[in-house]
Each structure stands twice: as C-alpha cells, then as structure tokens.
Coordinates of C-alpha atoms in Angstrom, one line a residue:
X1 CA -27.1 46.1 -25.1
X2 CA -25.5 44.8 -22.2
X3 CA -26.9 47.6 -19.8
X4 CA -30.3 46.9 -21.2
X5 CA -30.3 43.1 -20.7
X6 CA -28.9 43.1 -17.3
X7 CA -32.3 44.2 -16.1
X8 CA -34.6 41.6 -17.7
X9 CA -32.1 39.1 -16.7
X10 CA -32.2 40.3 -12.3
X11 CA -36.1 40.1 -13.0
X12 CA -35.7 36.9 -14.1
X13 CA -34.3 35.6 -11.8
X14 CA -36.2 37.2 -9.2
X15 CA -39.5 36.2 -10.3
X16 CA -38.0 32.5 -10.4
X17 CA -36.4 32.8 -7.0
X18 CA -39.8 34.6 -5.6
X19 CA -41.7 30.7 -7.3
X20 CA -39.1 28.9 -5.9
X21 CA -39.1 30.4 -2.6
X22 CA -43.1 29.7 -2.1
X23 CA -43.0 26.2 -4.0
X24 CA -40.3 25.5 -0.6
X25 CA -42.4 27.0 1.7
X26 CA -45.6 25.3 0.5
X27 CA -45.9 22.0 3.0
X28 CA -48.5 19.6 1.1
X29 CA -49.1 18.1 4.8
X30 CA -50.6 21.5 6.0
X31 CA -54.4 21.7 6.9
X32 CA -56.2 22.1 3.5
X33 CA -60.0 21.5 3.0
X34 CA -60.8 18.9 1.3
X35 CA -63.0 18.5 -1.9
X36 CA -61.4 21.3 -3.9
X37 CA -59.8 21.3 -7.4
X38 CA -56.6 20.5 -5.9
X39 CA -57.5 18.3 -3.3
X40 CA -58.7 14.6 -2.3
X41 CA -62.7 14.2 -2.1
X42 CA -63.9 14.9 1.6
X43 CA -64.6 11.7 3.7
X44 CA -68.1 12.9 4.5
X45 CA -68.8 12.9 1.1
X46 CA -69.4 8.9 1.1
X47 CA -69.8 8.6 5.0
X48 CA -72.3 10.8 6.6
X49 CA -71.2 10.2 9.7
X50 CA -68.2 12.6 8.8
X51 CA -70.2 15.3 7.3
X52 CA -70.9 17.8 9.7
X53 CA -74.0 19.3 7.2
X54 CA -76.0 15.9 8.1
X55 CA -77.7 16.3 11.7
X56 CA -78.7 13.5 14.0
X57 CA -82.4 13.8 13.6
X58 CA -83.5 10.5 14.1
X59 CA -86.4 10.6 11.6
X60 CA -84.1 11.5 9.0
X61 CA -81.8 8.5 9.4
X62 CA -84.9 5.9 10.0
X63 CA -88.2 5.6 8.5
X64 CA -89.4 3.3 10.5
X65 CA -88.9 5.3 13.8
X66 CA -91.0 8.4 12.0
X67 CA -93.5 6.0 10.8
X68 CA -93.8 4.8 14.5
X69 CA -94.2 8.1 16.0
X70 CA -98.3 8.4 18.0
X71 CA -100.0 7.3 20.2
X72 CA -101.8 3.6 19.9
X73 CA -103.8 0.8 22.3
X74 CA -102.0 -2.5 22.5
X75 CA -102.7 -6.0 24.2
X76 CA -100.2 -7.2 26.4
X77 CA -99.8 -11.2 26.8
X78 CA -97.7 -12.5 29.0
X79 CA -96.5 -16.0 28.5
X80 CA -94.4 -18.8 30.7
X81 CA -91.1 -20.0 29.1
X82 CA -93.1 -23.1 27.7
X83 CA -95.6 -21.3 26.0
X84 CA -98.0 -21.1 28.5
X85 CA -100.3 -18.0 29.6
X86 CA -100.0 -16.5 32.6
X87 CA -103.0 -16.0 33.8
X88 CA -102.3 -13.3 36.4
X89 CA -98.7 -11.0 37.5
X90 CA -98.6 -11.3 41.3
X91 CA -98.3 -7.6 43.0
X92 CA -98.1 -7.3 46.9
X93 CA -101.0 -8.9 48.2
X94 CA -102.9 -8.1 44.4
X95 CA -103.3 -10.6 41.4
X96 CA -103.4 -8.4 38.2
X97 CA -105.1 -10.4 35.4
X98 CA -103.3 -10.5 32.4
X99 CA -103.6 -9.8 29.1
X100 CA -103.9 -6.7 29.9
X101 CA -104.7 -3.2 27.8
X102 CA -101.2 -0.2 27.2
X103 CA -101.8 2.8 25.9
X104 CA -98.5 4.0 24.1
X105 CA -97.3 7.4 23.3
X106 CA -94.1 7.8 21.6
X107 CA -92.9 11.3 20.9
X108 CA -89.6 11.8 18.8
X109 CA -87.9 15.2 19.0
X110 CA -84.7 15.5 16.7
X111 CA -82.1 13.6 18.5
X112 CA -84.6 12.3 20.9
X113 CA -86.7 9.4 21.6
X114 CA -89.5 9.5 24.8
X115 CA -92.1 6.7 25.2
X116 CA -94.9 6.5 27.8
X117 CA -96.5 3.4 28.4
X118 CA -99.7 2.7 30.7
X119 CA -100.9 -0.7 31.4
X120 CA -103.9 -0.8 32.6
X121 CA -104.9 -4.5 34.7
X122 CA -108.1 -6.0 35.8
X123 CA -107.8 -7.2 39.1
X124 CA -108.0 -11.1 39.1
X125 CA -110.3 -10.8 42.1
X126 CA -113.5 -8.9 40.7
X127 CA -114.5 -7.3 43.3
X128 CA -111.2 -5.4 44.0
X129 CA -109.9 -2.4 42.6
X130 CA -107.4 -2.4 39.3
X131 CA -104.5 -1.5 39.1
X132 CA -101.8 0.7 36.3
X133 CA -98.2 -0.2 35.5
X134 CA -96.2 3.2 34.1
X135 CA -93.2 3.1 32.2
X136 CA -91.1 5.5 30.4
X137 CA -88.5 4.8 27.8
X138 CA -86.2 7.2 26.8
X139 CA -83.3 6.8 24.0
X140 CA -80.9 9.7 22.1
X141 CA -79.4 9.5 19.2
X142 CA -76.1 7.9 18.4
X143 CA -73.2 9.1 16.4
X144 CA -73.9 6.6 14.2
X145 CA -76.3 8.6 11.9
X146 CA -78.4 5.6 10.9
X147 CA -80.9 6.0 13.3
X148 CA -79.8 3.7 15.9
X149 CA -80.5 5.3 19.8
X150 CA -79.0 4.5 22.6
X151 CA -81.1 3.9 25.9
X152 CA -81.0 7.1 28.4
X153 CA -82.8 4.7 30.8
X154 CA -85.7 3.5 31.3
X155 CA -88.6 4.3 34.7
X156 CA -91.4 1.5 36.0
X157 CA -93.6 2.5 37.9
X158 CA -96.5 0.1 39.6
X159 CA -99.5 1.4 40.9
X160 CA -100.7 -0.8 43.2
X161 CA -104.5 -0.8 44.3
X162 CA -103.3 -0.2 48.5
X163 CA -101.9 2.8 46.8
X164 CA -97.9 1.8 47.3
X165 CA -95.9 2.9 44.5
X166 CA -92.7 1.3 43.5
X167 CA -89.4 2.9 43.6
X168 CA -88.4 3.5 40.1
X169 CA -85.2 2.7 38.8
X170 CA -83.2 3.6 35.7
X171 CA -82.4 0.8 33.0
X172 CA -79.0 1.8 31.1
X173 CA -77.2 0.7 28.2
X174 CA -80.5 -0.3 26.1
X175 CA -80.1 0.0 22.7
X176 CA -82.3 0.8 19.4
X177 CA -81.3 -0.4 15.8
X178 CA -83.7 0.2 12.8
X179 CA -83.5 -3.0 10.6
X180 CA -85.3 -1.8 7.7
X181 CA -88.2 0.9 6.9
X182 CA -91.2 -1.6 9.1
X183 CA -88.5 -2.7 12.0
X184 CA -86.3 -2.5 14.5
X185 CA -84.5 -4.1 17.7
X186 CA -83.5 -3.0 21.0
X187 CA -81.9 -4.9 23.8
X188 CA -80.5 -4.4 27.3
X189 CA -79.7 -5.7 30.5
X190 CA -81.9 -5.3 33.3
X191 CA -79.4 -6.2 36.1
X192 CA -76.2 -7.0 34.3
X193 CA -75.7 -9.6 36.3
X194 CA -78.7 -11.6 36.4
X195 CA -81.0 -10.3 33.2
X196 CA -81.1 -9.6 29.6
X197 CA -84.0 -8.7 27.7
X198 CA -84.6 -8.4 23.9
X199 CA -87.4 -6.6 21.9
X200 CA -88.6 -6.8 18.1
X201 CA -91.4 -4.4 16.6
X202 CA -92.8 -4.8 13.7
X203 CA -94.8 -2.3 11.5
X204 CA -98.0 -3.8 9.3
X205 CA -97.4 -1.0 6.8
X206 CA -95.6 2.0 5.9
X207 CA -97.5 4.3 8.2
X208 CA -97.5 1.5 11.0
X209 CA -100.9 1.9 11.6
X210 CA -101.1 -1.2 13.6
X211 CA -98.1 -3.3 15.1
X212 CA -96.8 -6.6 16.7
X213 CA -94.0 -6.5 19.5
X214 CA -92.0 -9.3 20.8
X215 CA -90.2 -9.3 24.2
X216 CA -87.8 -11.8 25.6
X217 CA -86.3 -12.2 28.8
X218 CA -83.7 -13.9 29.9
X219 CA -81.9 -14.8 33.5
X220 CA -78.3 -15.3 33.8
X221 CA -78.0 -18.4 36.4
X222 CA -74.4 -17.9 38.3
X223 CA -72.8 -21.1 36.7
X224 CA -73.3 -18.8 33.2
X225 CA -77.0 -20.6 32.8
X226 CA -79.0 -18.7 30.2
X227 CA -82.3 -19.4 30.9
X228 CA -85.7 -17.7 29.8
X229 CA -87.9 -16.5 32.7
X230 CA -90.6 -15.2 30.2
X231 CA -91.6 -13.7 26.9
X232 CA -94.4 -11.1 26.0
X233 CA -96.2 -10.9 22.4
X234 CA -98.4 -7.7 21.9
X235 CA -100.2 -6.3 18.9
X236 CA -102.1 -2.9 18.5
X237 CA -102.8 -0.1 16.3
X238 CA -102.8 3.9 16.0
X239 CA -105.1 5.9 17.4
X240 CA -104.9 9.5 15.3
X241 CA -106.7 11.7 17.6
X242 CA -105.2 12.2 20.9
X243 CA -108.8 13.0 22.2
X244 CA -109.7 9.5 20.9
X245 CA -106.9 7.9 22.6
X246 CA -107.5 9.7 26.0
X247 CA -110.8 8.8 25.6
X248 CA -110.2 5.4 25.2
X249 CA -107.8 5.6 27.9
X250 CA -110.2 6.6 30.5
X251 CA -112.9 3.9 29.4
X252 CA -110.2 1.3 30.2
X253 CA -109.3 2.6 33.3
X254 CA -113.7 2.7 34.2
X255 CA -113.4 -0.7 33.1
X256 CA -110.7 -2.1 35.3
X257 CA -112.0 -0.3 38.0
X258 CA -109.0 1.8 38.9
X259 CA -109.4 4.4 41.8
X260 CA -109.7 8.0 40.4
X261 CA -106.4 8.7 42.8
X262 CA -104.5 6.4 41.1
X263 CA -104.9 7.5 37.6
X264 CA -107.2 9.3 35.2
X265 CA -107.6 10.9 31.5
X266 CA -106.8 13.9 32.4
X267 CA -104.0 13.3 34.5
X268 CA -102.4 11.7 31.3
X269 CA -100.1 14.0 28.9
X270 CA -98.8 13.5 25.2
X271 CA -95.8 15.2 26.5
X272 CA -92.5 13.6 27.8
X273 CA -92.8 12.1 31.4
X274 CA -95.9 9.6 32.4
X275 CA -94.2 8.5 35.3
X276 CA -93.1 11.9 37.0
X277 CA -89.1 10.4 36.4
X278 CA -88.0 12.3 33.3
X279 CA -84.7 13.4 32.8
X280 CA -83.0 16.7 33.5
X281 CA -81.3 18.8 30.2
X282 CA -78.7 18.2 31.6
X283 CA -78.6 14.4 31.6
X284 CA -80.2 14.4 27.8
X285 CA -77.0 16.5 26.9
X286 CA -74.6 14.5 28.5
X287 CA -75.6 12.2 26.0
X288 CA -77.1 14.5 23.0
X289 CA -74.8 14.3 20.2
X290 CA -75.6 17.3 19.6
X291 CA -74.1 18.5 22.7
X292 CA -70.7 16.4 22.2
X293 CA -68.1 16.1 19.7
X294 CA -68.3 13.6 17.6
X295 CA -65.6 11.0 16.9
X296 CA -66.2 11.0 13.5
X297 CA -64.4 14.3 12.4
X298 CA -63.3 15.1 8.8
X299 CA -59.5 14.6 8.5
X300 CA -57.4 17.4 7.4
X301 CA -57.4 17.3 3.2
X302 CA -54.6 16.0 1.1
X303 CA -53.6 17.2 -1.8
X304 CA -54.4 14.6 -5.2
X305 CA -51.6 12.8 -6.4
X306 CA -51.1 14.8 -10.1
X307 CA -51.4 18.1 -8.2
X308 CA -48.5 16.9 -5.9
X309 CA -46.7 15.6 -9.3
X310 CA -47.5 18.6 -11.3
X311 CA -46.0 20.9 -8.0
X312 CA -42.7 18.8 -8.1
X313 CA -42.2 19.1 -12.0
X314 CA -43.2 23.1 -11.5
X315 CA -40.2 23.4 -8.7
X316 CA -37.6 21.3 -10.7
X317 CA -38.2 22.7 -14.0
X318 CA -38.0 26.0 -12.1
X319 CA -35.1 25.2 -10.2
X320 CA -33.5 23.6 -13.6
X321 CA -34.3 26.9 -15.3
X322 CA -32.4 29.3 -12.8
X323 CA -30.1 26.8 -13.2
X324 CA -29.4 26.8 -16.6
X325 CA -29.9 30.8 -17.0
X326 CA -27.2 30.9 -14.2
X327 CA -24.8 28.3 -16.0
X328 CA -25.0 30.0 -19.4
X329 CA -24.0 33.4 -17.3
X330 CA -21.2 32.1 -15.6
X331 CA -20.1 30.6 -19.0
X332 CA -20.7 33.9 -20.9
X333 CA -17.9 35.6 -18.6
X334 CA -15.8 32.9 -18.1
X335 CA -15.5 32.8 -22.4
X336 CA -15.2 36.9 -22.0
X337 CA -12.1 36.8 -19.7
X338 CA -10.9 33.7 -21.5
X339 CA -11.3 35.5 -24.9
X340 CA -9.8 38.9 -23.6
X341 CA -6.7 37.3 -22.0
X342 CA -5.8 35.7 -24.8
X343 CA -6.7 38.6 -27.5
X344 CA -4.5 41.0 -25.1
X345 CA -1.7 38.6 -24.8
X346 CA -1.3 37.9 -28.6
X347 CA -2.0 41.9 -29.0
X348 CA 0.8 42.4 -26.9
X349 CA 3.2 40.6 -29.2
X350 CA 2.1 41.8 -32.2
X351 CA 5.6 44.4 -32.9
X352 CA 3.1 46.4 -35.5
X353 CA -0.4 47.6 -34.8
X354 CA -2.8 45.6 -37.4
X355 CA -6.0 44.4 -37.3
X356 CA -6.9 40.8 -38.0
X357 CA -8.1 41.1 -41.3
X358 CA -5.1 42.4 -42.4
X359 CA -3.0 39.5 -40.7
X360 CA -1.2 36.8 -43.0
X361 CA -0.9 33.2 -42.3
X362 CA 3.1 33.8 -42.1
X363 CA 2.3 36.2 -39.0
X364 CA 0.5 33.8 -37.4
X365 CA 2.7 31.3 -37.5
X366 CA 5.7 33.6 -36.4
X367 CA 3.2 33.9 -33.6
X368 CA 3.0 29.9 -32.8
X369 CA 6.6 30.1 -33.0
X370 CA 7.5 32.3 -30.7
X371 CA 5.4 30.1 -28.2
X372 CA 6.6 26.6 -29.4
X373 CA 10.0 26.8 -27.2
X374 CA 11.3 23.9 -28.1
X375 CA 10.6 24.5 -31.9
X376 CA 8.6 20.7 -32.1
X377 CA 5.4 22.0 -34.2
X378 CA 3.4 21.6 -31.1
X379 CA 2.3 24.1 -28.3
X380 CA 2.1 22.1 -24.9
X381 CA 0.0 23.2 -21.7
X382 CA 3.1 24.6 -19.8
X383 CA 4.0 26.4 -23.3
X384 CA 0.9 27.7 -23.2
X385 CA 0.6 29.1 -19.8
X386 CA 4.0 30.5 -19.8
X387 CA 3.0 32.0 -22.6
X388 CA 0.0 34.0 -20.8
X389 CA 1.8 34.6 -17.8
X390 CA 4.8 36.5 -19.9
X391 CA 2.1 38.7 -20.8
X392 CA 1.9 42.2 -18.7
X393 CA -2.0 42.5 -19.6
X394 CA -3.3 39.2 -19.6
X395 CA -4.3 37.9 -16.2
X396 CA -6.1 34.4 -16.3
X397 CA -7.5 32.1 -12.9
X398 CA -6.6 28.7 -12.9
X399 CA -9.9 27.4 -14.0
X400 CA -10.1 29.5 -16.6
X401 CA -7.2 28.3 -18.2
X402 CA -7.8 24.8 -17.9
X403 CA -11.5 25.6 -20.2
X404 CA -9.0 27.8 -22.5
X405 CA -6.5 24.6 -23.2
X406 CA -9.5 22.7 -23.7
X407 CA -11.0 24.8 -26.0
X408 CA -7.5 24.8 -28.2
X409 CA -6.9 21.0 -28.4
X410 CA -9.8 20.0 -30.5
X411 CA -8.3 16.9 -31.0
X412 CA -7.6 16.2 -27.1
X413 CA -4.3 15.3 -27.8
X414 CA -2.6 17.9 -25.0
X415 CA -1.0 19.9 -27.6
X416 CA -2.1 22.3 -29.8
X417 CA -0.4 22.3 -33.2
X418 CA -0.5 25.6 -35.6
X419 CA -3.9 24.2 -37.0
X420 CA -5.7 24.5 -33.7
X421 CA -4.2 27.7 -33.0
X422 CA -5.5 29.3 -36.1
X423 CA -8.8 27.8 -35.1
X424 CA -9.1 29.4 -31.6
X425 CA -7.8 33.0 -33.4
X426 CA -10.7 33.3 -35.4
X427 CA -13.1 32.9 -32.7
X428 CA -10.9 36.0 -30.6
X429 CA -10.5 37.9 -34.0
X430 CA -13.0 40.7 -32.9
X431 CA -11.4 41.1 -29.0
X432 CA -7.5 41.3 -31.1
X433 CA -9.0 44.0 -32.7
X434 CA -10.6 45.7 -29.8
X435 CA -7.1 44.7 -28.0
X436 CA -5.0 46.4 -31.0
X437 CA -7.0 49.5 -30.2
X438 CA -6.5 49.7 -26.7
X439 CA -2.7 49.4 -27.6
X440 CA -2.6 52.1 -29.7
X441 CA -4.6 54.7 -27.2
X442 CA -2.2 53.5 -24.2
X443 CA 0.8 54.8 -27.0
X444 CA -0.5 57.5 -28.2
X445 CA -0.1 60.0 -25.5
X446 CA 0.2 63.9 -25.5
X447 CA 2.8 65.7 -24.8
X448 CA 0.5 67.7 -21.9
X449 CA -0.8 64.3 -20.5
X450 CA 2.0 63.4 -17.6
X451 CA 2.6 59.6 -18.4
X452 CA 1.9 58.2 -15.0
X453 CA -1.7 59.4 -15.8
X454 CA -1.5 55.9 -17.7
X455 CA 0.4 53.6 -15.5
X456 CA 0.2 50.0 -16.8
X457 CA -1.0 48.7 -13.5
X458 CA -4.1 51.3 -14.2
X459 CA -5.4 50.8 -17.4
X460 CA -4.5 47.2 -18.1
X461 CA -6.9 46.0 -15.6
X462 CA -9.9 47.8 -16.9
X463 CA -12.8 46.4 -18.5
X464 CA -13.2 46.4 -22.4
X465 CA -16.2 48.2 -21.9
X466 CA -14.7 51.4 -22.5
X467 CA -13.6 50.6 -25.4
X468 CA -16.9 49.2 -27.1
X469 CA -18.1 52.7 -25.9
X470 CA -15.6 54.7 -27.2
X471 CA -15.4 52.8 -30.6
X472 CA -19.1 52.9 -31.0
X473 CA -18.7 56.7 -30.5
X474 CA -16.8 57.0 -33.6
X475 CA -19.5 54.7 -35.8
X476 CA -21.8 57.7 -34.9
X477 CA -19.6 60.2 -36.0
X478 CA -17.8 61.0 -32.5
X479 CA -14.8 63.4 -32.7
X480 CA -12.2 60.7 -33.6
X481 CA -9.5 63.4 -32.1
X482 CA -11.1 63.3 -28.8
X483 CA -11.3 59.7 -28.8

C-alpha cells in the first residue's frame, strides 16, 4: 500500500510545485493588454484620444468643419476700430474700394484642412484697373481627436494693378477649435510681437449653406497696449456647382476690371494652392498626426483587483496545501520511528516471546518497573531516555524523543505514571507484535546459517518493511518454513 501511494503522493506534489512555480513567476506588473476578462478596461475605451482604432479625420470629429466644406461668394466689409467703414485699403500707389467680393474654396482631406480665398477689388478710381488679394489657409489635424486643427501657415498674396506681387509670408501657430455642430474659432498671431487676430464663423444651418464671419485684429503697443487696429464682418453662401462658382468668379473679376494677366476663371483651381505657396509632403507630415506618434498612447494593462485577490489566495492555499501534505508526512515517519523504537525496546525486554494480546496487566507493570529506578510510581524523562538508550535496537534523535515524552505525559505533569504507560502501549501494540517477530527470526537460526550472517549491527537497523512483507506472505499461504 505504501509502494502504491508513494506515487500519487510525488505527483502531488509536483503538480503543486509546477502551480507554485508559475504563480512566482507570473509578475502582475508585466505588459498585458487591457480590456480582457482578467484585466482593467482600456483607456481608449472612454478617451478616444487613446484608442488607436479612432483616426484623425477631421470630419469625423467635427460636423461643422464637414458641413463647411465647398466653395461659396462672400462680402468682405472692412471696418475702423469705431465702427466706421473703410471706404477704400490703400495698395502702392492704388486705392482698392472696399467691400469687396471672395470667392472661398475649402477642401478638407482626412487630417487636412486647405482654404483658398480670392478677393476680388474695385479700384476706387474708376477708370483704373482692379485688383485680386490671394490667400491660402492651411491647418492639420491635432492629436486632440475633437476636430480642433492647428495652423500649418497661412500665404497672402496682393495683386496689385502695376503688376507687383507681394512677398508671401507664412502665419504659424493659428489655431482651429469647433464650438458646436454650426461653429468654430481660430486665432493667431500675425507678428507675435506686435499682432493678434481672432476669427468666428458661423453656420445658418446644418449644411451651412450660407455664413457670417467675424475677424478681429489687434496691435500689441510696446508698453503691453492692446489696442484694435480693425475688424472685418462677412457673410455669404454655397455655391454647389463649381462651374457656377467659376463662373461667377470670372463675372467679378469682368466687373472689377482686372487685367486678364493678373487673374482669370480658368487660371483658378478647386485644388490645394491658389497662391502658388503650398506646402511640400514633407512639411504636412512634419505635422500630420498621422505621420507622428501620438502622446496619447494606451498604458500597459493592469490586472483587476479580484483577479489579483483570487491569484494570491490560489498561491497561498497552494502553498498551505504542500505545506500541510508535507507536515502530515514528516509527522507520519516521525510517529513510525517513534512507534518502532519504543515497540523494539520493550520487545527487547520482554524474557518470553508473546504477543500483546496475550500480555497481562502484571507484565506490564513488571515492565514500568523495571524502568521506574527509583521505585516512586512515576517514570521521569531521564528514566525514560535511559531506558531507550539501554536498548541495543532502539535508536531514537533527539527530537524524536522529546514528541515521544510528550505523547506519554497526557497529563503534562513530566512524569509518566503506569496509567500513561498502558495508554501509549496500546497505540504501539501492533509494532510489539511485529517487533516480537523480528525477535524470534533473529533466534531462530539454522545450524548451516554461520551466525555472523546476522550480526546485530546488520539486522537491527533494517526497516520493518521486511517484515510486513514477509508476514503478509504467510496470510497468503507462503511456506511458513521458508519464512
């Protein structure tokens, strides 16, 4: 029985040691991805900006922006910081009359924002040619993810009627931010230094088939003066056919007189550059999310609080369980030597060869005797262990003993009296017994058999096994003479 539970007692514990061994190893603080069974919901589940499934397409984040998208005709008013109209904007040696008709094409691709703008002026003087002011706006996508763009920069370009064109120059760090599905805001800084201008459109209607635009600006004085140099109001609406709008276009610029080398219909494109200016690829990725990691990047998942509970418990009860299996092993020999020391020792005194049952209370207590030295009723610990160590076949550790002396005084006491005595010998009846029959095959020996063959320091020291083995041989009906 022994030999057969031996091996579901190493599998055991190997299969416990093998749990234990990856409960140790697994590090909760390790890269895990997030929103699983065991694990804490992903970031990017409740901000988009962390979910890298969400794209930066600005007419995704803001319906106003898609809304906004075509090509319209506007008229531009330009007004003195008390409210007054100007009546003309001053150009070289030209007077441009003012308001003045823009034609406005705004293309959003994705992550990116163009705008074209052409104003076209009346000259103030009649009789002289008009003139066309470019721009082009251009504005990428933020990390953001709510449709707010950032300004790439921004070209103006006058066409003046002696043919002189402006040097462009590029307007950073302007800034778009939808307000709600009809509006949004931009501003930016002309010259950080001296200017600051500020823009509101505002869609009519869902589709934004016609619009109003307000624009501020604003001159820093060097004492930290803020004041307003000017403001513009213009309103216009969507022209759905481009042909329409470059139609339109080219009656304006009839109408205002503007010299066919300046600027015609069908020099104008729906596309991305009016001015001739437009950025390179590689500026628009510089600043393309797209093209640029984000700073909003899903952190590395933890693992929920009762899974890291329910892994603790799993490794203690584990590690309480080897425990305990171990324990009650170490304490199942420990009670066999205890048991077998003992059994051997009293065996060894016994001057006839009888099993337990047949034992009377008079032999045990001739037993007692013969280990109460001074004759007091009582068996003390020294009594005891002089007792075991008079004994040629019972060999006992320390520790051992100290459980077997605890085990006789039941009453704690530090003696053992005859009572106690008889108590421990009918737990060990069954190993006297085996003990008695030990005895009696070490003296019965054959004449043939030379007697060192069983030299005490031999056959003392071996396991009871053999005997269980041998005695279970005759309960089958094993030659007893053999034996």
């Amino acid at each position: 029985n022994q030999q057969r539970r031996t091996p579901t007692i190493t599998m055991k514990i190997s299969a416990s040691l093998l749990l234990m061994h990856l409960l140790a190893s697994f590090d909760p603080s390790s890269a895990i991805k997030c929103g699983t069974a065991i694990s804490k919901d992903c970031v990017g589940d409740n901000d988009i900006r962390y979910d890298s499934d969400v794209g930066y397409d600005l007419k995704d984040h803001a319906p106003v922006l898609k809304a906004y998208e075509g090509l319209y005709k506007a008229t531009n008013m330009v007004y003195a910081p008390d409210g007054s109209l100007f009546p003309f904007l001053p150009s070289g040696d030209e007077l441009f009359a003012i308001p003045y008709t823009e034609f406005i094409n705004v293309t959003i691709s994705g992550s990116r924002y163009y705008q074209h703008n052409y104003g076209v002026f009346h000259n103030f003087d009649s009789s002289r040619p008009g003139g066309v002011l470019l721009v082009d706006v251009y504005y990428v996508a933020t990390f953001e993810k709510d449709g707010t763009a950032q300004g790439l920069g921004a070209v103006p370009g006058l066409v003046q009627s002696d043919g002189t064109d402006i040097d462009p120059s590029i307007l950073e760090g302007r800034k778009l931010t939808p307000l709600n599905e009809r509006a949004w805001y931009s501003s930016y800084a002309v010259d950080s230094s001296t200017a600051v201008n500020q823009e509101t459109w505002l869609c009519f209607d869902d589709d934004c088939t016609t619009f109003a635009s307000s624009l501020e600006n604003w001159e820093i004085l060097p004492n930290g003066t803020n004041v307003q140099i000017g403001f513009l109001r213009y309103s216009g609406s969507k022209i759905e056919s481009k042909d329409e709008w470059l139609a339109q276009l080219e009656q304006a610029l009839d109408d205002a007189n503007v010299p066919e080398d300046r600027l015609t219909a069908s020099d104008v494109e729906t596309g991305e550059c009016a001015t001739g200016s437009c950025p390179t690829e590689e500026q628009w990725q510089m600043n393309d999310p797209y093209f640029q990691e984000s700073p909003y990047q899903e952190p590395d998942g933890s693992l929920k609080t009762g899974f890291i509970v329910g892994i603790t418990i799993a490794g203690f009860v584990v590690f309480v369980s080897i425990a305990a299996l171990i324990h009650r092993m170490g304490l199942a020999r420990q009670e066999r030597r205890i048991r077998t020391a003992v059994a051997r020792a009293v065996a060894s005194t016994m001057g006839k060869r009888r099993r337990a049952e047949s034992l009377t209370p008079a032999d045990l207590q001739k037993h007692f005797d013969s280990m109460d030295g001074d004759g007091d009723g009582h068996v003390t610990k020294a009594e005891v262990k002089a007792f075991l160590e008079s004994s040629p076949v019972a060999e006992l550790e320390d520790k051992d003993f100290e459980v077997l002396f605890a085990t006789l005084d039941l009453n704690h006491d530090d003696m053992i009296d005859f009572t106690e005595f008889c108590a421990f010998f009918s737990i060990i009846r069954d190993d006297y017994d085996k003990a008695i029959l030990q005895k009696s095959i070490l003296q019965f020996r054959p004449s043939y058999i030379p007697s060192k063959s069983f030299s005490k320091s031999q056959v003392t020291k071996e396991p009871i096994v053999e005997e269980e083995e041998e005695e279970g041989e005759k309960n089958n009906g094993g030659d007893g003479a053999e034996a």
